Amino acid sequence: KAGVTQTPRYLIKTRGQQVTLSCSPISGHRSVSWYQQTPGQGLQFLFEYFSETQRNKGNFPGRFSGRQFSNSRSEMNVSTLELGDSALYLCASSLGTSGEETQYFGPGTRLLVL
Amino acid sequence: AQKVTQAQTEISVVEKEDVTLDCVYETRDTTYYLFWYKQPPSGELVFLIRRNSFDEQNEISGRYSWNFQKSTSSFNFTITASQVVDSAVYFCALSEPAGGSYIPTFGRGTSLIVHP
């Protein structure tokens, strides 16, 4: 069974731009969660989608948004990028809701904002 | 106060030593889940164990073992006879109910370095 895939793996943007990251979950998994990992703040929960509906959202500004498609693939978007958005963005999928079920993580997208 | 505290920022051991990674959590919920993940240098988090709040039974999986104690709100992880391949950052996480689902909170991680 293929694992969680994320594209692109690396990305360089400049301040003020926007970016869209993609995540394809493991086949059959309906929940996709996104996390931001930085040296300063550690691993922080961004949001979770389950069956195309956002179930929960972490403490991030409205510039961070996401969506999930009918095939469970998910995208997250960050608008008006700031230097502090430079981070490793991890996506995880699970059969059910993220908190109860085992999550399987993708390799991440490393975003650098200049 | 942090919900998940991993007080050890970095641990350095020599191969074959036993090592314990500490995790202390804080929650008011009676139903919650605890996890441990391993993050090797490649960056991808690897699931190690999940435990719900009603199951305090300790678990052993090969060289890995976990000790869950609700009385002290701790969920510690021990690696027996460590190996160089165990070198990674290990994260403890707590999932609490929120809005019909659960929200996970991760500790800051413990970097384990195993020297040959």
mmCIF file with all atom_site columns, C-alpha atoms in Angstrom:
data_model
loop_
_atom_site.group_PDB
_atom_site.id
_atom_site.type_symbol
_atom_site.label_atom_id
_atom_site.label_alt_id
_atom_site.label_comp_id
_atom_site.label_asym_id
_atom_site.label_entity_id
_atom_site.label_seq_id
_atom_site.pdbx_PDB_ins_code
_atom_site.Cartn_x
_atom_site.Cartn_y
_atom_site.Cartn_z
_atom_site.occupancy
_atom_site.B_iso_or_equiv
_atom_site.pdbx_formal_charge
_atom_site.auth_seq_id
_atom_site.auth_comp_id
_atom_site.auth_asym_id
_atom_site.auth_atom_id
_atom_site.pdbx_PDB_model_num
ATOM 1   C CA . LYS A 1 1   ? 0.000   0.000  0.000  1.00 0.00 ? 1   LYS A CA 1
ATOM 2   C CA . ALA A 1 2   ? 1.425   3.376  -0.967 1.00 0.00 ? 2   ALA A CA 1
ATOM 3   C CA . GLY A 1 3   ? 2.148   5.774  1.862  1.00 0.00 ? 3   GLY A CA 1
ATOM 4   C CA . VAL A 1 4   ? 1.183   9.389  2.277  1.00 0.00 ? 4   VAL A CA 1
ATOM 5   C CA . THR A 1 5   ? 2.617   11.546 -0.470 1.00 0.00 ? 5   THR A CA 1
ATOM 6   C CA . GLN A 1 6   ? 3.189   15.270 -0.387 1.00 0.00 ? 6   GLN A CA 1
ATOM 7   C CA . THR A 1 7   ? 4.034   17.615 -3.202 1.00 0.00 ? 7   THR A CA 1
ATOM 8   C CA . PRO A 1 8   ? 6.122   19.535 -3.708 1.00 0.00 ? 8   PRO A CA 1
ATOM 9   C CA . ARG A 1 9   ? 8.889   18.401 -1.389 1.00 0.00 ? 9   ARG A CA 1
ATOM 10  C CA . TYR A 1 10  ? 10.701  21.711 -1.408 1.00 0.00 ? 10  TYR A CA 1
ATOM 11  C CA . LEU A 1 11  ? 9.501   25.190 -2.153 1.00 0.00 ? 11  LEU A CA 1
ATOM 12  C CA . ILE A 1 12  ? 10.987  28.663 -2.098 1.00 0.00 ? 12  ILE A CA 1
ATOM 13  C CA . LYS A 1 13  ? 8.698   31.680 -2.092 1.00 0.00 ? 13  LYS A CA 1
ATOM 14  C CA . THR A 1 14  ? 8.999   35.356 -1.312 1.00 0.00 ? 14  THR A CA 1
ATOM 15  C CA . ARG A 1 15  ? 7.081   37.381 1.223  1.00 0.00 ? 15  ARG A CA 1
ATOM 16  C CA . GLY A 1 16  ? 3.600   38.305 0.143  1.00 0.00 ? 16  GLY A CA 1
ATOM 17  C CA . GLN A 1 17  ? 3.174   35.389 -2.236 1.00 0.00 ? 17  GLN A CA 1
ATOM 18  C CA . GLN A 1 18  ? 0.803   32.551 -1.674 1.00 0.00 ? 18  GLN A CA 1
ATOM 19  C CA . VAL A 1 19  ? 1.469   28.831 -1.758 1.00 0.00 ? 19  VAL A CA 1
ATOM 20  C CA . THR A 1 20  ? -0.541  25.656 -2.135 1.00 0.00 ? 20  THR A CA 1
ATOM 21  C CA . LEU A 1 21  ? 0.668   22.334 -0.803 1.00 0.00 ? 21  LEU A CA 1
ATOM 22  C CA . SER A 1 22  ? -0.834  18.988 -1.697 1.00 0.00 ? 22  SER A CA 1
ATOM 23  C CA . CYS A 1 23  ? -1.278  15.770 0.229  1.00 0.00 ? 23  CYS A CA 1
ATOM 24  C CA . SER A 1 24  ? -2.483  12.396 -0.989 1.00 0.00 ? 24  SER A CA 1
ATOM 25  C CA . PRO A 1 25  ? -3.477  10.099 1.872  1.00 0.00 ? 25  PRO A CA 1
ATOM 26  C CA . ILE A 1 26  ? -3.161  6.361  2.089  1.00 0.00 ? 26  ILE A CA 1
ATOM 27  C CA . SER A 1 27  ? -5.876  4.693  0.061  1.00 0.00 ? 27  SER A CA 1
ATOM 28  C CA . GLY A 1 28  ? -9.006  4.271  2.164  1.00 0.00 ? 28  GLY A CA 1
ATOM 29  C CA . HIS A 1 29  ? -8.056  6.884  4.725  1.00 0.00 ? 29  HIS A CA 1
ATOM 30  C CA . ARG A 1 30  ? -10.657 9.582  5.114  1.00 0.00 ? 30  ARG A CA 1
ATOM 31  C CA . SER A 1 31  ? -8.932  11.885 7.568  1.00 0.00 ? 31  SER A CA 1
ATOM 32  C CA . VAL A 1 32  ? -6.122  14.229 6.640  1.00 0.00 ? 32  VAL A CA 1
ATOM 33  C CA . SER A 1 33  ? -4.377  16.473 9.141  1.00 0.00 ? 33  SER A CA 1
ATOM 34  C CA . TRP A 1 34  ? -1.804  19.165 8.579  1.00 0.00 ? 34  TRP A CA 1
ATOM 35  C CA . TYR A 1 35  ? 0.987   20.220 10.889 1.00 0.00 ? 35  TYR A CA 1
ATOM 36  C CA . GLN A 1 36  ? 3.608   22.932 10.879 1.00 0.00 ? 36  GLN A CA 1
ATOM 37  C CA . GLN A 1 37  ? 7.022   22.159 12.304 1.00 0.00 ? 37  GLN A CA 1
ATOM 38  C CA . THR A 1 38  ? 9.493   24.904 13.127 1.00 0.00 ? 38  THR A CA 1
ATOM 39  C CA . PRO A 1 39  ? 12.542  24.974 15.388 1.00 0.00 ? 39  PRO A CA 1
ATOM 40  C CA . GLY A 1 40  ? 10.945  27.659 17.513 1.00 0.00 ? 40  GLY A CA 1
ATOM 41  C CA . GLN A 1 41  ? 7.399   26.379 17.941 1.00 0.00 ? 41  GLN A CA 1
ATOM 42  C CA . GLY A 1 42  ? 7.860   22.675 17.381 1.00 0.00 ? 42  GLY A CA 1
ATOM 43  C CA . LEU A 1 43  ? 5.091   20.576 15.874 1.00 0.00 ? 43  LEU A CA 1
ATOM 44  C CA . GLN A 1 44  ? 1.786   22.392 15.775 1.00 0.00 ? 44  GLN A CA 1
ATOM 45  C CA . PHE A 1 45  ? -1.572  21.195 14.589 1.00 0.00 ? 45  PHE A CA 1
ATOM 46  C CA . LEU A 1 46  ? -3.011  23.234 11.728 1.00 0.00 ? 46  LEU A CA 1
ATOM 47  C CA . PHE A 1 47  ? -6.282  21.550 10.817 1.00 0.00 ? 47  PHE A CA 1
ATOM 48  C CA . GLU A 1 48  ? -7.986  18.265 10.172 1.00 0.00 ? 48  GLU A CA 1
ATOM 49  C CA . TYR A 1 49  ? -10.305 17.297 7.360  1.00 0.00 ? 49  TYR A CA 1
ATOM 50  C CA . PHE A 1 50  ? -12.593 14.320 7.384  1.00 0.00 ? 50  PHE A CA 1
ATOM 51  C CA . SER A 1 51  ? -14.868 13.483 4.477  1.00 0.00 ? 51  SER A CA 1
ATOM 52  C CA . GLU A 1 52  ? -14.360 16.936 2.947  1.00 0.00 ? 52  GLU A CA 1
ATOM 53  C CA . THR A 1 53  ? -15.286 18.741 6.167  1.00 0.00 ? 53  THR A CA 1
ATOM 54  C CA . GLN A 1 54  ? -12.945 20.605 8.446  1.00 0.00 ? 54  GLN A CA 1
ATOM 55  C CA . ARG A 1 55  ? -13.207 18.954 11.849 1.00 0.00 ? 55  ARG A CA 1
ATOM 56  C CA . ASN A 1 56  ? -10.821 21.090 13.832 1.00 0.00 ? 56  ASN A CA 1
ATOM 57  C CA . LYS A 1 57  ? -8.442  23.946 13.392 1.00 0.00 ? 57  LYS A CA 1
ATOM 58  C CA . GLY A 1 58  ? -5.386  24.903 15.393 1.00 0.00 ? 58  GLY A CA 1
ATOM 59  C CA . ASN A 1 59  ? -4.404  28.343 16.541 1.00 0.00 ? 59  ASN A CA 1
ATOM 60  C CA . PHE A 1 60  ? -3.288  29.794 13.223 1.00 0.00 ? 60  PHE A CA 1
ATOM 61  C CA . PRO A 1 61  ? -4.355  32.977 11.406 1.00 0.00 ? 61  PRO A CA 1
ATOM 62  C CA . GLY A 1 62  ? -6.882  32.947 8.618  1.00 0.00 ? 62  GLY A CA 1
ATOM 63  C CA . ARG A 1 63  ? -4.071  33.084 6.055  1.00 0.00 ? 63  ARG A CA 1
ATOM 64  C CA . PHE A 1 64  ? -3.824  29.350 6.559  1.00 0.00 ? 64  PHE A CA 1
ATOM 65  C CA . SER A 1 65  ? -6.629  27.438 4.916  1.00 0.00 ? 65  SER A CA 1
ATOM 66  C CA . GLY A 1 66  ? -7.261  24.036 3.505  1.00 0.00 ? 66  GLY A CA 1
ATOM 67  C CA . ARG A 1 67  ? -9.692  21.792 1.787  1.00 0.00 ? 67  ARG A CA 1
ATOM 68  C CA . GLN A 1 68  ? -10.303 18.158 1.082  1.00 0.00 ? 68  GLN A CA 1
ATOM 69  C CA . PHE A 1 69  ? -11.604 16.641 -2.085 1.00 0.00 ? 69  PHE A CA 1
ATOM 70  C CA . SER A 1 70  ? -13.981 13.745 -2.561 1.00 0.00 ? 70  SER A CA 1
ATOM 71  C CA . ASN A 1 71  ? -11.055 11.381 -3.130 1.00 0.00 ? 71  ASN A CA 1
ATOM 72  C CA . SER A 1 72  ? -9.660  12.446 0.286  1.00 0.00 ? 72  SER A CA 1
ATOM 73  C CA . ARG A 1 73  ? -6.741  14.309 -1.244 1.00 0.00 ? 73  ARG A CA 1
ATOM 74  C CA . SER A 1 74  ? -6.123  17.543 0.588  1.00 0.00 ? 74  SER A CA 1
ATOM 75  C CA . GLU A 1 75  ? -4.556  20.883 -0.117 1.00 0.00 ? 75  GLU A CA 1
ATOM 76  C CA . MET A 1 76  ? -3.483  23.601 2.219  1.00 0.00 ? 76  MET A CA 1
ATOM 77  C CA . ASN A 1 77  ? -2.996  27.184 1.198  1.00 0.00 ? 77  ASN A CA 1
ATOM 78  C CA . VAL A 1 78  ? -1.063  29.961 2.836  1.00 0.00 ? 78  VAL A CA 1
ATOM 79  C CA . SER A 1 79  ? -1.702  33.445 1.558  1.00 0.00 ? 79  SER A CA 1
ATOM 80  C CA . THR A 1 80  ? 0.402   36.559 2.016  1.00 0.00 ? 80  THR A CA 1
ATOM 81  C CA . LEU A 1 81  ? 3.432   34.609 3.106  1.00 0.00 ? 81  LEU A CA 1
ATOM 82  C CA . GLU A 1 82  ? 5.566   35.862 5.966  1.00 0.00 ? 82  GLU A CA 1
ATOM 83  C CA . LEU A 1 83  ? 9.126   34.968 6.848  1.00 0.00 ? 83  LEU A CA 1
ATOM 84  C CA . GLY A 1 84  ? 7.836   33.103 9.886  1.00 0.00 ? 84  GLY A CA 1
ATOM 85  C CA . ASP A 1 85  ? 5.908   30.716 7.665  1.00 0.00 ? 85  ASP A CA 1
ATOM 86  C CA . SER A 1 86  ? 9.166   29.021 6.733  1.00 0.00 ? 86  SER A CA 1
ATOM 87  C CA . ALA A 1 87  ? 8.711   25.535 8.072  1.00 0.00 ? 87  ALA A CA 1
ATOM 88  C CA . LEU A 1 88  ? 8.301   21.870 7.378  1.00 0.00 ? 88  LEU A CA 1
ATOM 89  C CA . TYR A 1 89  ? 4.658   21.195 6.643  1.00 0.00 ? 89  TYR A CA 1
ATOM 90  C CA . LEU A 1 90  ? 3.602   17.673 7.426  1.00 0.00 ? 90  LEU A CA 1
ATOM 91  C CA . CYS A 1 91  ? 0.488   15.915 6.343  1.00 0.00 ? 91  CYS A CA 1
ATOM 92  C CA . ALA A 1 92  ? -0.886  12.820 8.049  1.00 0.00 ? 92  ALA A CA 1
ATOM 93  C CA . SER A 1 93  ? -3.716  10.502 7.177  1.00 0.00 ? 93  SER A CA 1
ATOM 94  C CA . SER A 1 94  ? -5.769  8.093  9.229  1.00 0.00 ? 94  SER A CA 1
ATOM 95  C CA . LEU A 1 95  ? -8.804  5.916  8.803  1.00 0.00 ? 95  LEU A CA 1
ATOM 96  C CA . GLY A 1 96  ? -10.920 7.854  11.262 1.00 0.00 ? 96  GLY A CA 1
ATOM 97  C CA . THR A 1 97  ? -10.436 11.046 13.175 1.00 0.00 ? 97  THR A CA 1
ATOM 98  C CA . SER A 1 98  ? -6.832  11.972 13.741 1.00 0.00 ? 98  SER A CA 1
ATOM 99  C CA . GLY A 1 99  ? -6.836  11.988 17.488 1.00 0.00 ? 99  GLY A CA 1
ATOM 100 C CA . GLU A 1 100 ? -8.164  8.489  17.986 1.00 0.00 ? 100 GLU A CA 1
ATOM 101 C CA . GLU A 1 101 ? -6.642  6.650  15.114 1.00 0.00 ? 101 GLU A CA 1
ATOM 102 C CA . THR A 1 102 ? -3.050  6.003  14.214 1.00 0.00 ? 102 THR A CA 1
ATOM 103 C CA . GLN A 1 103 ? -1.755  8.687  11.914 1.00 0.00 ? 103 GLN A CA 1
ATOM 104 C CA . TYR A 1 104 ? 0.632   7.995  9.073  1.00 0.00 ? 104 TYR A CA 1
ATOM 105 C CA . PHE A 1 105 ? 2.792   10.919 8.091  1.00 0.00 ? 105 PHE A CA 1
ATOM 106 C CA . GLY A 1 106 ? 4.108   11.998 4.739  1.00 0.00 ? 106 GLY A CA 1
ATOM 107 C CA . PRO A 1 107 ? 7.677   13.170 4.120  1.00 0.00 ? 107 PRO A CA 1
ATOM 108 C CA . GLY A 1 108 ? 6.672   16.813 4.380  1.00 0.00 ? 108 GLY A CA 1
ATOM 109 C CA . THR A 1 109 ? 7.040   19.913 2.276  1.00 0.00 ? 109 THR A CA 1
ATOM 110 C CA . ARG A 1 110 ? 9.858   22.196 3.286  1.00 0.00 ? 110 ARG A CA 1
ATOM 111 C CA . LEU A 1 111 ? 8.867   25.785 2.623  1.00 0.00 ? 111 LEU A CA 1
ATOM 112 C CA . LEU A 1 112 ? 11.361  28.608 2.673  1.00 0.00 ? 112 LEU A CA 1
ATOM 113 C CA . VAL A 1 113 ? 10.057  32.163 2.567  1.00 0.00 ? 113 VAL A CA 1
ATOM 114 C CA . LEU A 1 114 ? 12.588  34.818 1.553  1.00 0.00 ? 114 LEU A CA 1
ATOM 115 C CA . ALA B 2 1   ? 1.822   25.310 31.153 1.00 0.00 ? 1   ALA B CA 1
ATOM 116 C CA . GLN B 2 2   ? 2.626   22.898 28.391 1.00 0.00 ? 2   GLN B CA 1
ATOM 117 C CA . LYS B 2 3   ? 0.190   20.094 27.836 1.00 0.00 ? 3   LYS B CA 1
ATOM 118 C CA . VAL B 2 4   ? 2.965   17.702 26.918 1.00 0.00 ? 4   VAL B CA 1
ATOM 119 C CA . THR B 2 5   ? 6.358   18.074 28.515 1.00 0.00 ? 5   THR B CA 1
ATOM 120 C CA . GLN B 2 6   ? 9.413   16.272 27.311 1.00 0.00 ? 6   GLN B CA 1
ATOM 121 C CA . ALA B 2 7   ? 11.963  17.636 29.732 1.00 0.00 ? 7   ALA B CA 1
ATOM 122 C CA . GLN B 2 8   ? 14.933  15.989 28.065 1.00 0.00 ? 8   GLN B CA 1
ATOM 123 C CA . THR B 2 9   ? 15.938  18.068 25.072 1.00 0.00 ? 9   THR B CA 1
ATOM 124 C CA . GLU B 2 10  ? 18.811  15.830 24.074 1.00 0.00 ? 10  GLU B CA 1
ATOM 125 C CA . ILE B 2 11  ? 20.135  12.510 25.304 1.00 0.00 ? 11  ILE B CA 1
ATOM 126 C CA . SER B 2 12  ? 23.442  11.031 24.284 1.00 0.00 ? 12  SER B CA 1
ATOM 127 C CA . VAL B 2 13  ? 24.244  7.373  24.921 1.00 0.00 ? 13  VAL B CA 1
ATOM 128 C CA . VAL B 2 14  ? 26.655  4.748  23.761 1.00 0.00 ? 14  VAL B CA 1
ATOM 129 C CA . GLU B 2 15  ? 25.364  1.798  21.803 1.00 0.00 ? 15  GLU B CA 1
ATOM 130 C CA . LYS B 2 16  ? 23.877  -1.012 23.905 1.00 0.00 ? 16  LYS B CA 1
ATOM 131 C CA . GLU B 2 17  ? 22.957  1.299  26.750 1.00 0.00 ? 17  GLU B CA 1
ATOM 132 C CA . ASP B 2 18  ? 19.334  1.428  27.869 1.00 0.00 ? 18  ASP B CA 1
ATOM 133 C CA . VAL B 2 19  ? 17.661  4.813  27.641 1.00 0.00 ? 19  VAL B CA 1
ATOM 134 C CA . THR B 2 20  ? 14.346  6.174  28.893 1.00 0.00 ? 20  THR B CA 1
ATOM 135 C CA . LEU B 2 21  ? 12.589  9.139  27.322 1.00 0.00 ? 21  LEU B CA 1
ATOM 136 C CA . ASP B 2 22  ? 10.219  10.931 29.644 1.00 0.00 ? 22  ASP B CA 1
ATOM 137 C CA . CYS B 2 23  ? 6.816   12.337 28.796 1.00 0.00 ? 23  CYS B CA 1
ATOM 138 C CA . VAL B 2 24  ? 4.505   14.122 31.198 1.00 0.00 ? 24  VAL B CA 1
ATOM 139 C CA . TYR B 2 25  ? 1.110   15.331 30.061 1.00 0.00 ? 25  TYR B CA 1
ATOM 140 C CA . GLU B 2 26  ? -1.644  17.503 31.403 1.00 0.00 ? 26  GLU B CA 1
ATOM 141 C CA . THR B 2 27  ? -5.332  17.129 30.668 1.00 0.00 ? 27  THR B CA 1
ATOM 142 C CA . ARG B 2 28  ? -8.717  17.477 32.351 1.00 0.00 ? 28  ARG B CA 1
ATOM 143 C CA . ASP B 2 29  ? -10.352 14.968 30.073 1.00 0.00 ? 29  ASP B CA 1
ATOM 144 C CA . THR B 2 30  ? -10.959 11.412 31.190 1.00 0.00 ? 30  THR B CA 1
ATOM 145 C CA . THR B 2 31  ? -10.823 10.112 27.628 1.00 0.00 ? 31  THR B CA 1
ATOM 146 C CA . TYR B 2 32  ? -7.694  10.884 25.686 1.00 0.00 ? 32  TYR B CA 1
ATOM 147 C CA . TYR B 2 33  ? -4.981  9.224  23.648 1.00 0.00 ? 33  TYR B CA 1
ATOM 148 C CA . LEU B 2 34  ? -1.230  9.216  23.958 1.00 0.00 ? 34  LEU B CA 1
ATOM 149 C CA . PHE B 2 35  ? 1.242   8.589  21.177 1.00 0.00 ? 35  PHE B CA 1
ATOM 150 C CA . TRP B 2 36  ? 4.938   8.279  20.569 1.00 0.00 ? 36  TRP B CA 1
ATOM 151 C CA . TYR B 2 37  ? 6.497   9.086  17.203 1.00 0.00 ? 37  TYR B CA 1
ATOM 152 C CA . LYS B 2 38  ? 10.026  8.830  15.885 1.00 0.00 ? 38  LYS B CA 1
ATOM 153 C CA . GLN B 2 39  ? 11.415  11.412 13.476 1.00 0.00 ? 39  GLN B CA 1
ATOM 154 C CA . PRO B 2 40  ? 14.649  10.306 11.817 1.00 0.00 ? 40  PRO B CA 1
ATOM 155 C CA . PRO B 2 41  ? 16.826  12.831 9.965  1.00 0.00 ? 41  PRO B CA 1
ATOM 156 C CA . SER B 2 42  ? 14.762  12.273 6.813  1.00 0.00 ? 42  SER B CA 1
ATOM 157 C CA . GLY B 2 43  ? 11.948  14.176 8.525  1.00 0.00 ? 43  GLY B CA 1
ATOM 158 C CA . GLU B 2 44  ? 9.053   11.755 8.215  1.00 0.00 ? 44  GLU B CA 1
ATOM 159 C CA . LEU B 2 45  ? 7.341   10.965 11.512 1.00 0.00 ? 45  LEU B CA 1
ATOM 160 C CA . VAL B 2 46  ? 7.012   7.280  12.196 1.00 0.00 ? 46  VAL B CA 1
ATOM 161 C CA . PHE B 2 47  ? 4.262   6.024  14.480 1.00 0.00 ? 47  PHE B CA 1
ATOM 162 C CA . LEU B 2 48  ? 5.480   3.920  17.391 1.00 0.00 ? 48  LEU B CA 1
ATOM 163 C CA . ILE B 2 49  ? 2.571   3.434  19.775 1.00 0.00 ? 49  ILE B CA 1
ATOM 164 C CA . ARG B 2 50  ? -0.933  4.604  20.663 1.00 0.00 ? 50  ARG B CA 1
ATOM 165 C CA . ARG B 2 51  ? -2.491  4.211  24.069 1.00 0.00 ? 51  ARG B CA 1
ATOM 166 C CA . ASN B 2 52  ? -5.948  5.270  25.236 1.00 0.00 ? 52  ASN B CA 1
ATOM 167 C CA . SER B 2 53  ? -6.521  6.664  28.687 1.00 0.00 ? 53  SER B CA 1
ATOM 168 C CA . PHE B 2 54  ? -8.326  3.576  29.918 1.00 0.00 ? 54  PHE B CA 1
ATOM 169 C CA . ASP B 2 55  ? -5.544  1.179  29.108 1.00 0.00 ? 55  ASP B CA 1
ATOM 170 C CA . GLU B 2 56  ? -2.712  1.464  31.582 1.00 0.00 ? 56  GLU B CA 1
ATOM 171 C CA . GLN B 2 57  ? -1.164  -1.806 30.635 1.00 0.00 ? 57  GLN B CA 1
ATOM 172 C CA . ASN B 2 58  ? 2.493   -1.440 29.821 1.00 0.00 ? 58  ASN B CA 1
ATOM 173 C CA . GLU B 2 59  ? 3.630   -2.598 26.443 1.00 0.00 ? 59  GLU B CA 1
ATOM 174 C CA . ILE B 2 60  ? 6.772   -4.144 25.064 1.00 0.00 ? 60  ILE B CA 1
ATOM 175 C CA . SER B 2 61  ? 7.647   -4.363 21.412 1.00 0.00 ? 61  SER B CA 1
ATOM 176 C CA . GLY B 2 62  ? 11.063  -5.801 20.789 1.00 0.00 ? 62  GLY B CA 1
ATOM 177 C CA . ARG B 2 63  ? 13.592  -3.428 22.302 1.00 0.00 ? 63  ARG B CA 1
ATOM 178 C CA . TYR B 2 64  ? 10.919  -0.795 22.929 1.00 0.00 ? 64  TYR B CA 1
ATOM 179 C CA . SER B 2 65  ? 8.737   -0.578 26.001 1.00 0.00 ? 65  SER B CA 1
ATOM 180 C CA . TRP B 2 66  ? 6.285   1.974  27.318 1.00 0.00 ? 66  TRP B CA 1
ATOM 181 C CA . ASN B 2 67  ? 5.218   2.722  30.856 1.00 0.00 ? 67  ASN B CA 1
ATOM 182 C CA . PHE B 2 68  ? 1.889   4.529  31.234 1.00 0.00 ? 68  PHE B CA 1
ATOM 183 C CA . GLN B 2 69  ? 1.022   5.820  34.693 1.00 0.00 ? 69  GLN B CA 1
ATOM 184 C CA . LYS B 2 70  ? -2.131  7.908  35.036 1.00 0.00 ? 70  LYS B CA 1
ATOM 185 C CA . SER B 2 71  ? -1.342  8.649  38.679 1.00 0.00 ? 71  SER B CA 1
ATOM 186 C CA . THR B 2 72  ? 1.692   10.663 37.618 1.00 0.00 ? 72  THR B CA 1
ATOM 187 C CA . SER B 2 73  ? 0.391   11.633 34.144 1.00 0.00 ? 73  SER B CA 1
ATOM 188 C CA . SER B 2 74  ? 3.402   10.075 32.542 1.00 0.00 ? 74  SER B CA 1
ATOM 189 C CA . PHE B 2 75  ? 3.939   7.960  29.468 1.00 0.00 ? 75  PHE B CA 1
ATOM 190 C CA . ASN B 2 76  ? 7.611   7.071  29.338 1.00 0.00 ? 76  ASN B CA 1
ATOM 191 C CA . PHE B 2 77  ? 9.416   5.252  26.585 1.00 0.00 ? 77  PHE B CA 1
ATOM 192 C CA . THR B 2 78  ? 12.402  2.956  27.107 1.00 0.00 ? 78  THR B CA 1
ATOM 193 C CA . ILE B 2 79  ? 14.772  1.632  24.483 1.00 0.00 ? 79  ILE B CA 1
ATOM 194 C CA . THR B 2 80  ? 16.732  -1.376 25.625 1.00 0.00 ? 80  THR B CA 1
ATOM 195 C CA . ALA B 2 81  ? 20.186  -2.048 24.189 1.00 0.00 ? 81  ALA B CA 1
ATOM 196 C CA . SER B 2 82  ? 20.125  1.065  22.033 1.00 0.00 ? 82  SER B CA 1
ATOM 197 C CA . GLN B 2 83  ? 21.505  1.011  18.510 1.00 0.00 ? 83  GLN B CA 1
ATOM 198 C CA . VAL B 2 84  ? 22.861  3.698  16.229 1.00 0.00 ? 84  VAL B CA 1
ATOM 199 C CA . VAL B 2 85  ? 19.714  3.407  14.099 1.00 0.00 ? 85  VAL B CA 1
ATOM 200 C CA . ASP B 2 86  ? 17.705  4.571  17.092 1.00 0.00 ? 86  ASP B CA 1
ATOM 201 C CA . SER B 2 87  ? 19.212  8.030  16.697 1.00 0.00 ? 87  SER B CA 1
ATOM 202 C CA . ALA B 2 88  ? 16.299  10.344 15.986 1.00 0.00 ? 88  ALA B CA 1
ATOM 203 C CA . VAL B 2 89  ? 13.989  12.875 17.561 1.00 0.00 ? 89  VAL B CA 1
ATOM 204 C CA . TYR B 2 90  ? 11.199  11.262 19.536 1.00 0.00 ? 90  TYR B CA 1
ATOM 205 C CA . PHE B 2 91  ? 7.896   13.008 20.086 1.00 0.00 ? 91  PHE B CA 1
ATOM 206 C CA . CYS B 2 92  ? 5.231   12.296 22.644 1.00 0.00 ? 92  CYS B CA 1
ATOM 207 C CA . ALA B 2 93  ? 1.726   13.509 21.807 1.00 0.00 ? 93  ALA B CA 1
ATOM 208 C CA . LEU B 2 94  ? -1.593  13.878 23.612 1.00 0.00 ? 94  LEU B CA 1
ATOM 209 C CA . SER B 2 95  ? -4.953  13.876 21.807 1.00 0.00 ? 95  SER B CA 1
ATOM 210 C CA . GLU B 2 96  ? -7.896  15.446 23.603 1.00 0.00 ? 96  GLU B CA 1
ATOM 211 C CA . PRO B 2 97  ? -11.522 15.622 22.530 1.00 0.00 ? 97  PRO B CA 1
ATOM 212 C CA . ALA B 2 98  ? -12.614 18.789 20.758 1.00 0.00 ? 98  ALA B CA 1
ATOM 213 C CA . GLY B 2 99  ? -15.621 19.514 18.593 1.00 0.00 ? 99  GLY B CA 1
ATOM 214 C CA . GLY B 2 100 ? -16.581 15.895 18.083 1.00 0.00 ? 100 GLY B CA 1
ATOM 215 C CA . SER B 2 101 ? -13.052 14.972 17.132 1.00 0.00 ? 101 SER B CA 1
ATOM 216 C CA . TYR B 2 102 ? -9.675  15.087 18.794 1.00 0.00 ? 102 TYR B CA 1
ATOM 217 C CA . ILE B 2 103 ? -6.861  17.600 18.665 1.00 0.00 ? 103 ILE B CA 1
ATOM 218 C CA . PRO B 2 104 ? -3.303  16.382 19.091 1.00 0.00 ? 104 PRO B CA 1
ATOM 219 C CA . THR B 2 105 ? -0.662  18.319 20.981 1.00 0.00 ? 105 THR B CA 1
ATOM 220 C CA . PHE B 2 106 ? 2.959   17.363 20.599 1.00 0.00 ? 106 PHE B CA 1
ATOM 221 C CA . GLY B 2 107 ? 5.800   17.723 23.038 1.00 0.00 ? 107 GLY B CA 1
ATOM 222 C CA . ARG B 2 108 ? 8.938   19.554 21.929 1.00 0.00 ? 108 ARG B CA 1
ATOM 223 C CA . GLY B 2 109 ? 10.701  16.279 21.299 1.00 0.00 ? 109 GLY B CA 1
ATOM 224 C CA . THR B 2 110 ? 13.776  14.553 22.673 1.00 0.00 ? 110 THR B CA 1
ATOM 225 C CA . SER B 2 111 ? 16.774  14.177 20.407 1.00 0.00 ? 111 SER B CA 1
ATOM 226 C CA . LEU B 2 112 ? 18.433  10.833 21.004 1.00 0.00 ? 112 LEU B CA 1
ATOM 227 C CA . ILE B 2 113 ? 21.979  10.352 19.821 1.00 0.00 ? 113 ILE B CA 1
ATOM 228 C CA . VAL B 2 114 ? 23.388  6.861  19.989 1.00 0.00 ? 114 VAL B CA 1
ATOM 229 C CA . HIS B 2 115 ? 27.140  6.677  19.532 1.00 0.00 ? 115 HIS B CA 1
ATOM 230 C CA . PRO B 2 116 ? 28.791  3.526  18.201 1.00 0.00 ? 116 PRO B CA 1
#
